[in-house]
Amino acid sequence: VKESVGGHKWNPVDWIQDGCTKYKKNMAEDLMAMVKVSTPSGCVQMVLPLQVRMLFRHAVSFFWTGYMSYSRGAIVEGKNSKD
């Protein structure tokens, strides 16, 4: 989705190719970070009262998404530009 907004190409096939290329490049690091967050948070979630589990899981997901947006969300200016 980011490629369609911040990319410099207008072909949807190029958006998918660029997005998949970036995903493959970052996949190993991102999946390891996700395991490091989701495994401990899953263990903590199981000992919480039922009323709090969903709230806790949503809070973890919110901060995880914020972290991913912060670490991978920058749009690089000038790349692929037609000057």
PDB file of N, CA, C and O in Angstrom:
ATOM      1  N   VAL A   1       0.835  -1.185   0.000  1.00  0.00           N
ATOM      2  CA  VAL A   1       0.000   0.000   0.000  1.00  0.00           C
ATOM      3  C   VAL A   1       0.878   1.245   0.000  1.00  0.00           C
ATOM      4  O   VAL A   1       0.565   2.214  -0.658  1.00  0.00           O
ATOM      5  N   LYS A   2       1.997   1.195   0.738  1.00  0.00           N
ATOM      6  CA  LYS A   2       2.864   2.359   0.810  1.00  0.00           C
ATOM      7  C   LYS A   2       3.436   2.711  -0.560  1.00  0.00           C
ATOM      8  O   LYS A   2       3.611   3.879  -0.882  1.00  0.00           O
ATOM      9  N   GLU A   3       3.720   1.693  -1.357  1.00  0.00           N
ATOM     10  CA  GLU A   3       4.265   1.948  -2.689  1.00  0.00           C
ATOM     11  C   GLU A   3       3.277   2.714  -3.568  1.00  0.00           C
ATOM     12  O   GLU A   3       3.668   3.520  -4.393  1.00  0.00           O
ATOM     13  N   SER A   4       1.981   2.473  -3.388  1.00  0.00           N
ATOM     14  CA  SER A   4       0.995   3.188  -4.197  1.00  0.00           C
ATOM     15  C   SER A   4       0.898   4.653  -3.797  1.00  0.00           C
ATOM     16  O   SER A   4       0.557   5.498  -4.605  1.00  0.00           O
ATOM     17  N   VAL A   5       1.221   4.956  -2.530  1.00  0.00           N
ATOM     18  CA  VAL A   5       1.139   6.329  -2.047  1.00  0.00           C
ATOM     19  C   VAL A   5       2.462   7.061  -2.241  1.00  0.00           C
ATOM     20  O   VAL A   5       2.495   8.182  -2.733  1.00  0.00           O
ATOM     21  N   GLY A   6       3.566   6.427  -1.848  1.00  0.00           N
ATOM     22  CA  GLY A   6       4.856   7.105  -1.869  1.00  0.00           C
ATOM     23  C   GLY A   6       5.744   6.743  -3.036  1.00  0.00           C
ATOM     24  O   GLY A   6       6.818   7.307  -3.184  1.00  0.00           O
ATOM     25  N   GLY A   7       5.317   5.806  -3.859  1.00  0.00           N
ATOM     26  CA  GLY A   7       6.137   5.406  -4.995  1.00  0.00           C
ATOM     27  C   GLY A   7       6.079   6.414  -6.126  1.00  0.00           C
ATOM     28  O   GLY A   7       5.236   7.309  -6.158  1.00  0.00           O
ATOM     29  N   HIS A   8       6.986   6.258  -7.059  1.00  0.00           N
ATOM     30  CA  HIS A   8       7.056   7.190  -8.177  1.00  0.00           C
ATOM     31  C   HIS A   8       6.562   6.551  -9.473  1.00  0.00           C
ATOM     32  O   HIS A   8       6.675   7.145 -10.528  1.00  0.00           O
ATOM     33  N   LYS A   9       6.048   5.344  -9.372  1.00  0.00           N
ATOM     34  CA  LYS A   9       5.542   4.645 -10.550  1.00  0.00           C
ATOM     35  C   LYS A   9       4.022   4.610 -10.487  1.00  0.00           C
ATOM     36  O   LYS A   9       3.438   4.610  -9.410  1.00  0.00           O
ATOM     37  N   TRP A  10       3.390   4.523 -11.643  1.00  0.00           N
ATOM     38  CA  TRP A  10       1.929   4.549 -11.692  1.00  0.00           C
ATOM     39  C   TRP A  10       1.333   3.209 -12.080  1.00  0.00           C
ATOM     40  O   TRP A  10       0.137   3.084 -12.232  1.00  0.00           O
ATOM     41  N   ASN A  11       2.144   2.196 -12.235  1.00  0.00           N
ATOM     42  CA  ASN A  11       1.664   0.883 -12.620  1.00  0.00           C
ATOM     43  C   ASN A  11       1.470   0.019 -11.362  1.00  0.00           C
ATOM     44  O   ASN A  11       2.419  -0.190 -10.606  1.00  0.00           O
ATOM     45  N   PRO A  12       0.265  -0.493 -11.106  1.00  0.00           N
ATOM     46  CA  PRO A  12       0.035  -1.314  -9.914  1.00  0.00           C
ATOM     47  C   PRO A  12       0.928  -2.555  -9.845  1.00  0.00           C
ATOM     48  O   PRO A  12       1.271  -3.009  -8.756  1.00  0.00           O
ATOM     49  N   VAL A  13       1.332  -3.098 -10.977  1.00  0.00           N
ATOM     50  CA  VAL A  13       2.235  -4.253 -10.972  1.00  0.00           C
ATOM     51  C   VAL A  13       3.586  -3.842 -10.379  1.00  0.00           C
ATOM     52  O   VAL A  13       4.191  -4.604  -9.609  1.00  0.00           O
ATOM     53  N   ASP A  14       4.057  -2.657 -10.703  1.00  0.00           N
ATOM     54  CA  ASP A  14       5.310  -2.156 -10.131  1.00  0.00           C
ATOM     55  C   ASP A  14       5.186  -1.946  -8.621  1.00  0.00           C
ATOM     56  O   ASP A  14       6.136  -2.175  -7.880  1.00  0.00           O
ATOM     57  N   TRP A  15       4.013  -1.498  -8.158  1.00  0.00           N
ATOM     58  CA  TRP A  15       3.795  -1.330  -6.720  1.00  0.00           C
ATOM     59  C   TRP A  15       3.958  -2.664  -6.010  1.00  0.00           C
ATOM     60  O   TRP A  15       4.598  -2.743  -4.970  1.00  0.00           O
ATOM     61  N   ILE A  16       3.359  -3.704  -6.559  1.00  0.00           N
ATOM     62  CA  ILE A  16       3.428  -5.025  -5.938  1.00  0.00           C
ATOM     63  C   ILE A  16       4.855  -5.551  -5.967  1.00  0.00           C
ATOM     64  O   ILE A  16       5.357  -6.083  -4.965  1.00  0.00           O
ATOM     65  N   GLN A  17       5.545  -5.395  -7.092  1.00  0.00           N
ATOM     66  CA  GLN A  17       6.926  -5.870  -7.192  1.00  0.00           C
ATOM     67  C   GLN A  17       7.838  -5.127  -6.219  1.00  0.00           C
ATOM     68  O   GLN A  17       8.664  -5.751  -5.538  1.00  0.00           O
ATOM     69  N   ASP A  18       7.709  -3.810  -6.150  1.00  0.00           N
ATOM     70  CA  ASP A  18       8.542  -3.028  -5.233  1.00  0.00           C
ATOM     71  C   ASP A  18       8.246  -3.385  -3.773  1.00  0.00           C
ATOM     72  O   ASP A  18       9.157  -3.532  -2.962  1.00  0.00           O
ATOM     73  N   GLY A  19       6.965  -3.522  -3.435  1.00  0.00           N
ATOM     74  CA  GLY A  19       6.594  -3.880  -2.073  1.00  0.00           C
ATOM     75  C   GLY A  19       7.096  -5.262  -1.680  1.00  0.00           C
ATOM     76  O   GLY A  19       7.613  -5.458  -0.579  1.00  0.00           O
ATOM     77  N   CYS A  20       6.968  -6.233  -2.581  1.00  0.00           N
ATOM     78  CA  CYS A  20       7.445  -7.596  -2.287  1.00  0.00           C
ATOM     79  C   CYS A  20       8.964  -7.640  -2.178  1.00  0.00           C
ATOM     80  O   CYS A  20       9.509  -8.378  -1.355  1.00  0.00           O
ATOM     81  N   THR A  21       9.655  -6.842  -2.992  1.00  0.00           N
ATOM     82  CA  THR A  21      11.113  -6.788  -2.910  1.00  0.00           C
ATOM     83  C   THR A  21      11.556  -6.245  -1.552  1.00  0.00           C
ATOM     84  O   THR A  21      12.458  -6.795  -0.921  1.00  0.00           O
ATOM     85  N   LYS A  22      10.910  -5.180  -1.101  1.00  0.00           N
ATOM     86  CA  LYS A  22      11.253  -4.616   0.216  1.00  0.00           C
ATOM     87  C   LYS A  22      10.896  -5.579   1.333  1.00  0.00           C
ATOM     88  O   LYS A  22      11.616  -5.693   2.322  1.00  0.00           O
ATOM     89  N   TYR A  23       9.766  -6.289   1.196  1.00  0.00           N
ATOM     90  CA  TYR A  23       9.363  -7.263   2.213  1.00  0.00           C
ATOM     91  C   TYR A  23      10.379  -8.394   2.313  1.00  0.00           C
ATOM     92  O   TYR A  23      10.777  -8.784   3.406  1.00  0.00           O
ATOM     93  N   LYS A  24      10.824  -8.912   1.167  1.00  0.00           N
ATOM     94  CA  LYS A  24      11.812  -9.996   1.178  1.00  0.00           C
ATOM     95  C   LYS A  24      13.121  -9.547   1.821  1.00  0.00           C
ATOM     96  O   LYS A  24      13.764 -10.315   2.527  1.00  0.00           O
ATOM     97  N   LYS A  25      13.504  -8.297   1.574  1.00  0.00           N
ATOM     98  CA  LYS A  25      14.756  -7.774   2.122  1.00  0.00           C
ATOM     99  C   LYS A  25      14.686  -7.671   3.647  1.00  0.00           C
ATOM    100  O   LYS A  25      15.650  -7.966   4.342  1.00  0.00           O
ATOM    101  N   ASN A  26      13.531  -7.291   4.188  1.00  0.00           N
ATOM    102  CA  ASN A  26      13.384  -7.053   5.626  1.00  0.00           C
ATOM    103  C   ASN A  26      12.753  -8.224   6.377  1.00  0.00           C
ATOM    104  O   ASN A  26      12.636  -8.167   7.600  1.00  0.00           O
ATOM    105  N   MET A  27      12.341  -9.259   5.672  1.00  0.00           N
ATOM    106  CA  MET A  27      11.519 -10.311   6.258  1.00  0.00           C
ATOM    107  C   MET A  27      12.180 -11.001   7.448  1.00  0.00           C
ATOM    108  O   MET A  27      11.567 -11.138   8.504  1.00  0.00           O
ATOM    109  N   ALA A  28      13.413 -11.443   7.321  1.00  0.00           N
ATOM    110  CA  ALA A  28      14.067 -12.196   8.397  1.00  0.00           C
ATOM    111  C   ALA A  28      14.182 -11.354   9.669  1.00  0.00           C
ATOM    112  O   ALA A  28      13.857 -11.826  10.767  1.00  0.00           O
ATOM    113  N   GLU A  29      14.626 -10.125   9.525  1.00  0.00           N
ATOM    114  CA  GLU A  29      14.780  -9.246  10.690  1.00  0.00           C
ATOM    115  C   GLU A  29      13.429  -8.935  11.335  1.00  0.00           C
ATOM    116  O   GLU A  29      13.288  -8.960  12.570  1.00  0.00           O
ATOM    117  N   ASP A  30      12.427  -8.659  10.515  1.00  0.00           N
ATOM    118  CA  ASP A  30      11.105  -8.328  11.044  1.00  0.00           C
ATOM    119  C   ASP A  30      10.439  -9.518  11.726  1.00  0.00           C
ATOM    120  O   ASP A  30       9.800  -9.370  12.773  1.00  0.00           O
ATOM    121  N   LEU A  31      10.580 -10.706  11.153  1.00  0.00           N
ATOM    122  CA  LEU A  31       9.972 -11.886  11.768  1.00  0.00           C
ATOM    123  C   LEU A  31      10.646 -12.240  13.095  1.00  0.00           C
ATOM    124  O   LEU A  31       9.976 -12.647  14.047  1.00  0.00           O
ATOM    125  N   MET A  32      11.952 -12.071  13.169  1.00  0.00           N
ATOM    126  CA  MET A  32      12.640 -12.324  14.443  1.00  0.00           C
ATOM    127  C   MET A  32      12.199 -11.326  15.507  1.00  0.00           C
ATOM    128  O   MET A  32      11.980 -11.686  16.661  1.00  0.00           O
ATOM    129  N   ALA A  33      12.045 -10.076  15.124  1.00  0.00           N
ATOM    130  CA  ALA A  33      11.571  -9.065  16.075  1.00  0.00           C
ATOM    131  C   ALA A  33      10.139  -9.366  16.507  1.00  0.00           C
ATOM    132  O   ALA A  33       9.789  -9.204  17.675  1.00  0.00           O
ATOM    133  N   MET A  34       9.310  -9.845  15.576  1.00  0.00           N
ATOM    134  CA  MET A  34       7.932 -10.169  15.915  1.00  0.00           C
ATOM    135  C   MET A  34       7.881 -11.334  16.909  1.00  0.00           C
ATOM    136  O   MET A  34       7.092 -11.311  17.851  1.00  0.00           O
ATOM    137  N   VAL A  35       8.717 -12.330  16.711  1.00  0.00           N
ATOM    138  CA  VAL A  35       8.753 -13.475  17.641  1.00  0.00           C
ATOM    139  C   VAL A  35       9.215 -13.017  19.014  1.00  0.00           C
ATOM    140  O   VAL A  35       8.693 -13.468  20.038  1.00  0.00           O
ATOM    141  N   LYS A  36      10.170 -12.100  19.055  1.00  0.00           N
ATOM    142  CA  LYS A  36      10.668 -11.590  20.331  1.00  0.00           C
ATOM    143  C   LYS A  36       9.613 -10.789  21.089  1.00  0.00           C
ATOM    144  O   LYS A  36       9.671 -10.681  22.310  1.00  0.00           O
ATOM    145  N   VAL A  37       8.646 -10.225  20.369  1.00  0.00           N
ATOM    146  CA  VAL A  37       7.570  -9.469  21.011  1.00  0.00           C
ATOM    147  C   VAL A  37       6.364 -10.356  21.290  1.00  0.00           C
ATOM    148  O   VAL A  37       5.804 -10.342  22.384  1.00  0.00           O
ATOM    149  N   SER A  38       5.956 -11.150  20.303  1.00  0.00           N
ATOM    150  CA  SER A  38       4.703 -11.894  20.438  1.00  0.00           C
ATOM    151  C   SER A  38       4.802 -13.068  21.405  1.00  0.00           C
ATOM    152  O   SER A  38       3.812 -13.388  22.077  1.00  0.00           O
ATOM    153  N   THR A  39       5.953 -13.706  21.516  1.00  0.00           N
ATOM    154  CA  THR A  39       6.074 -14.849  22.430  1.00  0.00           C
ATOM    155  C   THR A  39       5.952 -14.410  23.887  1.00  0.00           C
ATOM    156  O   THR A  39       5.118 -14.962  24.620  1.00  0.00           O
ATOM    157  N   PRO A  40       6.732 -13.432  24.352  1.00  0.00           N
ATOM    158  CA  PRO A  40       6.553 -13.001  25.741  1.00  0.00           C
ATOM    159  C   PRO A  40       5.178 -12.380  26.007  1.00  0.00           C
ATOM    160  O   PRO A  40       4.578 -12.624  27.051  1.00  0.00           O
ATOM    161  N   SER A  41       4.677 -11.596  25.042  1.00  0.00           N
ATOM    162  CA  SER A  41       3.369 -10.986  25.279  1.00  0.00           C
ATOM    163  C   SER A  41       2.267 -12.037  25.302  1.00  0.00           C
ATOM    164  O   SER A  41       1.290 -11.901  26.044  1.00  0.00           O
ATOM    165  N   GLY A  42       2.410 -13.099  24.528  1.00  0.00           N
ATOM    166  CA  GLY A  42       1.448 -14.186  24.571  1.00  0.00           C
ATOM    167  C   GLY A  42       1.464 -14.902  25.906  1.00  0.00           C
ATOM    168  O   GLY A  42       0.407 -15.289  26.433  1.00  0.00           O
ATOM    169  N   CYS A  43       2.655 -15.084  26.474  1.00  0.00           N
ATOM    170  CA  CYS A  43       2.761 -15.711  27.797  1.00  0.00           C
ATOM    171  C   CYS A  43       2.136 -14.826  28.873  1.00  0.00           C
ATOM    172  O   CYS A  43       1.435 -15.317  29.758  1.00  0.00           O
ATOM    173  N   VAL A  44       2.386 -13.533  28.803  1.00  0.00           N
ATOM    174  CA  VAL A  44       1.797 -12.604  29.769  1.00  0.00           C
ATOM    175  C   VAL A  44       0.280 -12.584  29.606  1.00  0.00           C
ATOM    176  O   VAL A  44      -0.459 -12.586  30.589  1.00  0.00           O
ATOM    177  N   GLN A  45      -0.172 -12.615  28.375  1.00  0.00           N
ATOM    178  CA  GLN A  45      -1.608 -12.565  28.117  1.00  0.00           C
ATOM    179  C   GLN A  45      -2.332 -13.748  28.750  1.00  0.00           C
ATOM    180  O   GLN A  45      -3.443 -13.603  29.245  1.00  0.00           O
ATOM    181  N   MET A  46      -1.717 -14.907  28.771  1.00  0.00           N
ATOM    182  CA  MET A  46      -2.380 -16.100  29.303  1.00  0.00           C
ATOM    183  C   MET A  46      -2.566 -16.060  30.823  1.00  0.00           C
ATOM    184  O   MET A  46      -3.414 -16.766  31.359  1.00  0.00           O
ATOM    185  N   VAL A  47      -1.787 -15.249  31.528  1.00  0.00           N
ATOM    186  CA  VAL A  47      -1.946 -15.174  32.988  1.00  0.00           C
ATOM    187  C   VAL A  47      -2.830 -13.998  33.410  1.00  0.00           C
ATOM    188  O   VAL A  47      -3.138 -13.861  34.591  1.00  0.00           O
ATOM    189  N   LEU A  48      -3.251 -13.180  32.443  1.00  0.00           N
ATOM    190  CA  LEU A  48      -4.119 -12.043  32.759  1.00  0.00           C
ATOM    191  C   LEU A  48      -5.567 -12.508  32.909  1.00  0.00           C
ATOM    192  O   LEU A  48      -5.958 -13.524  32.337  1.00  0.00           O
ATOM    193  N   PRO A  49      -6.355 -11.762  33.646  1.00  0.00           N
ATOM    194  CA  PRO A  49      -7.785 -12.080  33.728  1.00  0.00           C
ATOM    195  C   PRO A  49      -8.447 -11.965  32.347  1.00  0.00           C
ATOM    196  O   PRO A  49      -7.984 -11.220  31.480  1.00  0.00           O
ATOM    197  N   LEU A  50      -9.529 -12.703  32.166  1.00  0.00           N
ATOM    198  CA  LEU A  50     -10.200 -12.728  30.868  1.00  0.00           C
ATOM    199  C   LEU A  50     -10.607 -11.347  30.376  1.00  0.00           C
ATOM    200  O   LEU A  50     -10.558 -11.066  29.177  1.00  0.00           O
ATOM    201  N   GLN A  51     -11.020 -10.473  31.290  1.00  0.00           N
ATOM    202  CA  GLN A  51     -11.488  -9.151  30.894  1.00  0.00           C
ATOM    203  C   GLN A  51     -10.370  -8.298  30.304  1.00  0.00           C
ATOM    204  O   GLN A  51     -10.625  -7.335  29.587  1.00  0.00           O
ATOM    205  N   VAL A  52      -9.128  -8.605  30.613  1.00  0.00           N
ATOM    206  CA  VAL A  52      -7.999  -7.762  30.234  1.00  0.00           C
ATOM    207  C   VAL A  52      -7.239  -8.321  29.028  1.00  0.00           C
ATOM    208  O   VAL A  52      -6.498  -7.598  28.375  1.00  0.00           O
ATOM    209  N   ARG A  53      -7.444  -9.571  28.696  1.00  0.00           N
ATOM    210  CA  ARG A  53      -6.645 -10.212  27.646  1.00  0.00           C
ATOM    211  C   ARG A  53      -6.768  -9.522  26.300  1.00  0.00           C
ATOM    212  O   ARG A  53      -5.761  -9.252  25.640  1.00  0.00           O
ATOM    213  N   MET A  54      -7.978  -9.245  25.873  1.00  0.00           N
ATOM    214  CA  MET A  54      -8.157  -8.630  24.566  1.00  0.00           C
ATOM    215  C   MET A  54      -7.595  -7.209  24.554  1.00  0.00           C
ATOM    216  O   MET A  54      -6.929  -6.809  23.596  1.00  0.00           O
ATOM    217  N   LEU A  55      -7.811  -6.465  25.610  1.00  0.00           N
ATOM    218  CA  LEU A  55      -7.259  -5.116  25.711  1.00  0.00           C
ATOM    219  C   LEU A  55      -5.733  -5.155  25.651  1.00  0.00           C
ATOM    220  O   LEU A  55      -5.098  -4.361  24.943  1.00  0.00           O
ATOM    221  N   PHE A  56      -5.132  -6.100  26.366  1.00  0.00           N
ATOM    222  CA  PHE A  56      -3.674  -6.234  26.362  1.00  0.00           C
ATOM    223  C   PHE A  56      -3.165  -6.577  24.961  1.00  0.00           C
ATOM    224  O   PHE A  56      -2.198  -5.982  24.483  1.00  0.00           O
ATOM    225  N   ARG A  57      -3.811  -7.541  24.301  1.00  0.00           N
ATOM    226  CA  ARG A  57      -3.375  -7.962  22.975  1.00  0.00           C
ATOM    227  C   ARG A  57      -3.501  -6.816  21.969  1.00  0.00           C
ATOM    228  O   ARG A  57      -2.629  -6.617  21.125  1.00  0.00           O
ATOM    229  N   HIS A  58      -4.568  -6.036  22.075  1.00  0.00           N
ATOM    230  CA  HIS A  58      -4.735  -4.899  21.177  1.00  0.00           C
ATOM    231  C   HIS A  58      -3.690  -3.820  21.453  1.00  0.00           C
ATOM    232  O   HIS A  58      -3.201  -3.182  20.515  1.00  0.00           O
ATOM    233  N   ALA A  59      -3.349  -3.612  22.705  1.00  0.00           N
ATOM    234  CA  ALA A  59      -2.318  -2.624  23.039  1.00  0.00           C
ATOM    235  C   ALA A  59      -0.966  -3.052  22.486  1.00  0.00           C
ATOM    236  O   ALA A  59      -0.231  -2.234  21.909  1.00  0.00           O
ATOM    237  N   VAL A  60      -0.631  -4.329  22.625  1.00  0.00           N
ATOM    238  CA  VAL A  60       0.633  -4.835  22.079  1.00  0.00           C
ATOM    239  C   VAL A  60       0.638  -4.673  20.562  1.00  0.00           C
ATOM    240  O   VAL A  60       1.641  -4.223  19.980  1.00  0.00           O
ATOM    241  N   SER A  61      -0.463  -5.007  19.912  1.00  0.00           N
ATOM    242  CA  SER A  61      -0.553  -4.873  18.453  1.00  0.00           C
ATOM    243  C   SER A  61      -0.433  -3.419  18.015  1.00  0.00           C
ATOM    244  O   SER A  61       0.209  -3.119  17.003  1.00  0.00           O
ATOM    245  N   PHE A  62      -1.044  -2.514  18.766  1.00  0.00           N
ATOM    246  CA  PHE A  62      -0.963  -1.091  18.451  1.00  0.00           C
ATOM    247  C   PHE A  62       0.484  -0.603  18.500  1.00  0.00           C
ATOM    248  O   PHE A  62       0.975   0.050  17.571  1.00  0.00           O
ATOM    249  N   PHE A  63       1.203  -0.964  19.568  1.00  0.00           N
ATOM    250  CA  PHE A  63       2.591  -0.524  19.685  1.00  0.00           C
ATOM    251  C   PHE A  63       3.502  -1.228  18.687  1.00  0.00           C
ATOM    252  O   PHE A  63       4.457  -0.642  18.181  1.00  0.00           O
ATOM    253  N   TRP A  64       3.195  -2.472  18.357  1.00  0.00           N
ATOM    254  CA  TRP A  64       3.979  -3.189  17.347  1.00  0.00           C
ATOM    255  C   TRP A  64       3.813  -2.514  15.979  1.00  0.00           C
ATOM    256  O   TRP A  64       4.787  -2.307  15.264  1.00  0.00           O
ATOM    257  N   THR A  65       2.591  -2.157  15.640  1.00  0.00           N
ATOM    258  CA  THR A  65       2.341  -1.485  14.374  1.00  0.00           C
ATOM    259  C   THR A  65       3.023  -0.119  14.345  1.00  0.00           C
ATOM    260  O   THR A  65       3.590   0.280  13.321  1.00  0.00           O
ATOM    261  N   GLY A  66       2.987   0.586  15.468  1.00  0.00           N
ATOM    262  CA  GLY A  66       3.692   1.863  15.553  1.00  0.00           C
ATOM    263  C   GLY A  66       5.191   1.702  15.381  1.00  0.00           C
ATOM    264  O   GLY A  66       5.837   2.492  14.685  1.00  0.00           O
ATOM    265  N   TYR A  67       5.759   0.665  15.988  1.00  0.00           N
ATOM    266  CA  TYR A  67       7.194   0.394  15.845  1.00  0.00           C
ATOM    267  C   TYR A  67       7.542   0.084  14.394  1.00  0.00           C
ATOM    268  O   TYR A  67       8.528   0.594  13.861  1.00  0.00           O
ATOM    269  N   MET A  68       6.729  -0.750  13.749  1.00  0.00           N
ATOM    270  CA  MET A  68       7.004  -1.095  12.356  1.00  0.00           C
ATOM    271  C   MET A  68       6.875   0.127  11.452  1.00  0.00           C
ATOM    272  O   MET A  68       7.667   0.303  10.528  1.00  0.00           O
ATOM    273  N   SER A  69       5.896   0.967  11.708  1.00  0.00           N
ATOM    274  CA  SER A  69       5.747   2.186  10.916  1.00  0.00           C
ATOM    275  C   SER A  69       6.928   3.116  11.123  1.00  0.00           C
ATOM    276  O   SER A  69       7.403   3.749  10.182  1.00  0.00           O
ATOM    277  N   TYR A  70       7.410   3.191  12.360  1.00  0.00           N
ATOM    278  CA  TYR A  70       8.552   4.057  12.652  1.00  0.00           C
ATOM    279  C   TYR A  70       9.824   3.519  12.012  1.00  0.00           C
ATOM    280  O   TYR A  70      10.615   4.268  11.449  1.00  0.00           O
ATOM    281  N   SER A  71      10.033   2.206  12.093  1.00  0.00           N
ATOM    282  CA  SER A  71      11.296   1.647  11.611  1.00  0.00           C
ATOM    283  C   SER A  71      11.315   1.412  10.104  1.00  0.00           C
ATOM    284  O   SER A  71      12.381   1.445   9.495  1.00  0.00           O
ATOM    285  N   ARG A  72      10.165   1.173   9.483  1.00  0.00           N
ATOM    286  CA  ARG A  72      10.141   0.849   8.054  1.00  0.00           C
ATOM    287  C   ARG A  72       9.297   1.809   7.222  1.00  0.00           C
ATOM    288  O   ARG A  72       9.181   1.625   6.021  1.00  0.00           O
ATOM    289  N   GLY A  73       8.720   2.817   7.826  1.00  0.00           N
ATOM    290  CA  GLY A  73       7.731   3.619   7.121  1.00  0.00           C
ATOM    291  C   GLY A  73       8.232   4.851   6.413  1.00  0.00           C
ATOM    292  O   GLY A  73       7.455   5.550   5.787  1.00  0.00           O
ATOM    293  N   ALA A  74       9.513   5.153   6.474  1.00  0.00           N
ATOM    294  CA  ALA A  74      10.017   6.383   5.852  1.00  0.00           C
ATOM    295  C   ALA A  74       9.972   6.276   4.333  1.00  0.00           C
ATOM    296  O   ALA A  74      10.333   5.263   3.757  1.00  0.00           O
ATOM    297  N   ILE A  75       9.514   7.325   3.701  1.00  0.00           N
ATOM    298  CA  ILE A  75       9.513   7.392   2.243  1.00  0.00           C
ATOM    299  C   ILE A  75      10.788   8.102   1.828  1.00  0.00           C
ATOM    300  O   ILE A  75      11.051   9.230   2.227  1.00  0.00           O
ATOM    301  N   VAL A  76      11.598   7.431   1.046  1.00  0.00           N
ATOM    302  CA  VAL A  76      12.878   7.979   0.618  1.00  0.00           C
ATOM    303  C   VAL A  76      12.630   8.923  -0.550  1.00  0.00           C
ATOM    304  O   VAL A  76      12.128   8.517  -1.598  1.00  0.00           O
ATOM    305  N   GLU A  77      12.963  10.187  -0.360  1.00  0.00           N
ATOM    306  CA  GLU A  77      12.782  11.189  -1.409  1.00  0.00           C
ATOM    307  C   GLU A  77      13.946  11.126  -2.391  1.00  0.00           C
ATOM    308  O   GLU A  77      15.073  10.824  -2.023  1.00  0.00           O
ATOM    309  N   GLY A  78      13.646  11.415  -3.631  1.00  0.00           N
ATOM    310  CA  GLY A  78      14.693  11.496  -4.648  1.00  0.00           C
ATOM    311  C   GLY A  78      15.004  10.179  -5.313  1.00  0.00           C
ATOM    312  O   GLY A  78      15.629  10.138  -6.351  1.00  0.00           O
ATOM    313  N   LYS A  79      14.578   9.072  -4.743  1.00  0.00           N
ATOM    314  CA  LYS A  79      14.842   7.775  -5.339  1.00  0.00           C
ATOM    315  C   LYS A  79      13.855   7.547  -6.472  1.00  0.00           C
ATOM    316  O   LYS A  79      12.664   7.748  -6.314  1.00  0.00           O
ATOM    317  N   ASN A  80      14.352   7.148  -7.616  1.00  0.00           N
ATOM    318  CA  ASN A  80      13.534   6.903  -8.805  1.00  0.00           C
ATOM    319  C   ASN A  80      12.825   8.156  -9.297  1.00  0.00           C
ATOM    320  O   ASN A  80      11.812   8.074  -9.958  1.00  0.00           O
ATOM    321  N   SER A  81      13.331   9.321  -8.945  1.00  0.00           N
ATOM    322  CA  SER A  81      12.672  10.546  -9.414  1.00  0.00           C
ATOM    323  C   SER A  81      13.159  10.908 -10.814  1.00  0.00           C
ATOM    324  O   SER A  81      14.276  10.602 -11.197  1.00  0.00           O
ATOM    325  N   LYS A  82      12.304  11.552 -11.550  1.00  0.00           N
ATOM    326  CA  LYS A  82      12.634  11.965 -12.911  1.00  0.00           C
ATOM    327  C   LYS A  82      12.955  13.459 -12.900  1.00  0.00           C
ATOM    328  O   LYS A  82      12.080  14.279 -13.085  1.00  0.00           O
ATOM    329  N   ASP A  83      14.208  13.797 -12.647  1.00  0.00           N
ATOM    330  CA  ASP A  83      14.607  15.205 -12.600  1.00  0.00           C
ATOM    331  C   ASP A  83      15.057  15.688 -13.950  1.00  0.00           C
ATOM    332  O   ASP A  83      15.624  15.073 -14.732  1.00  0.00           O
TER     333      ASP A  83
END
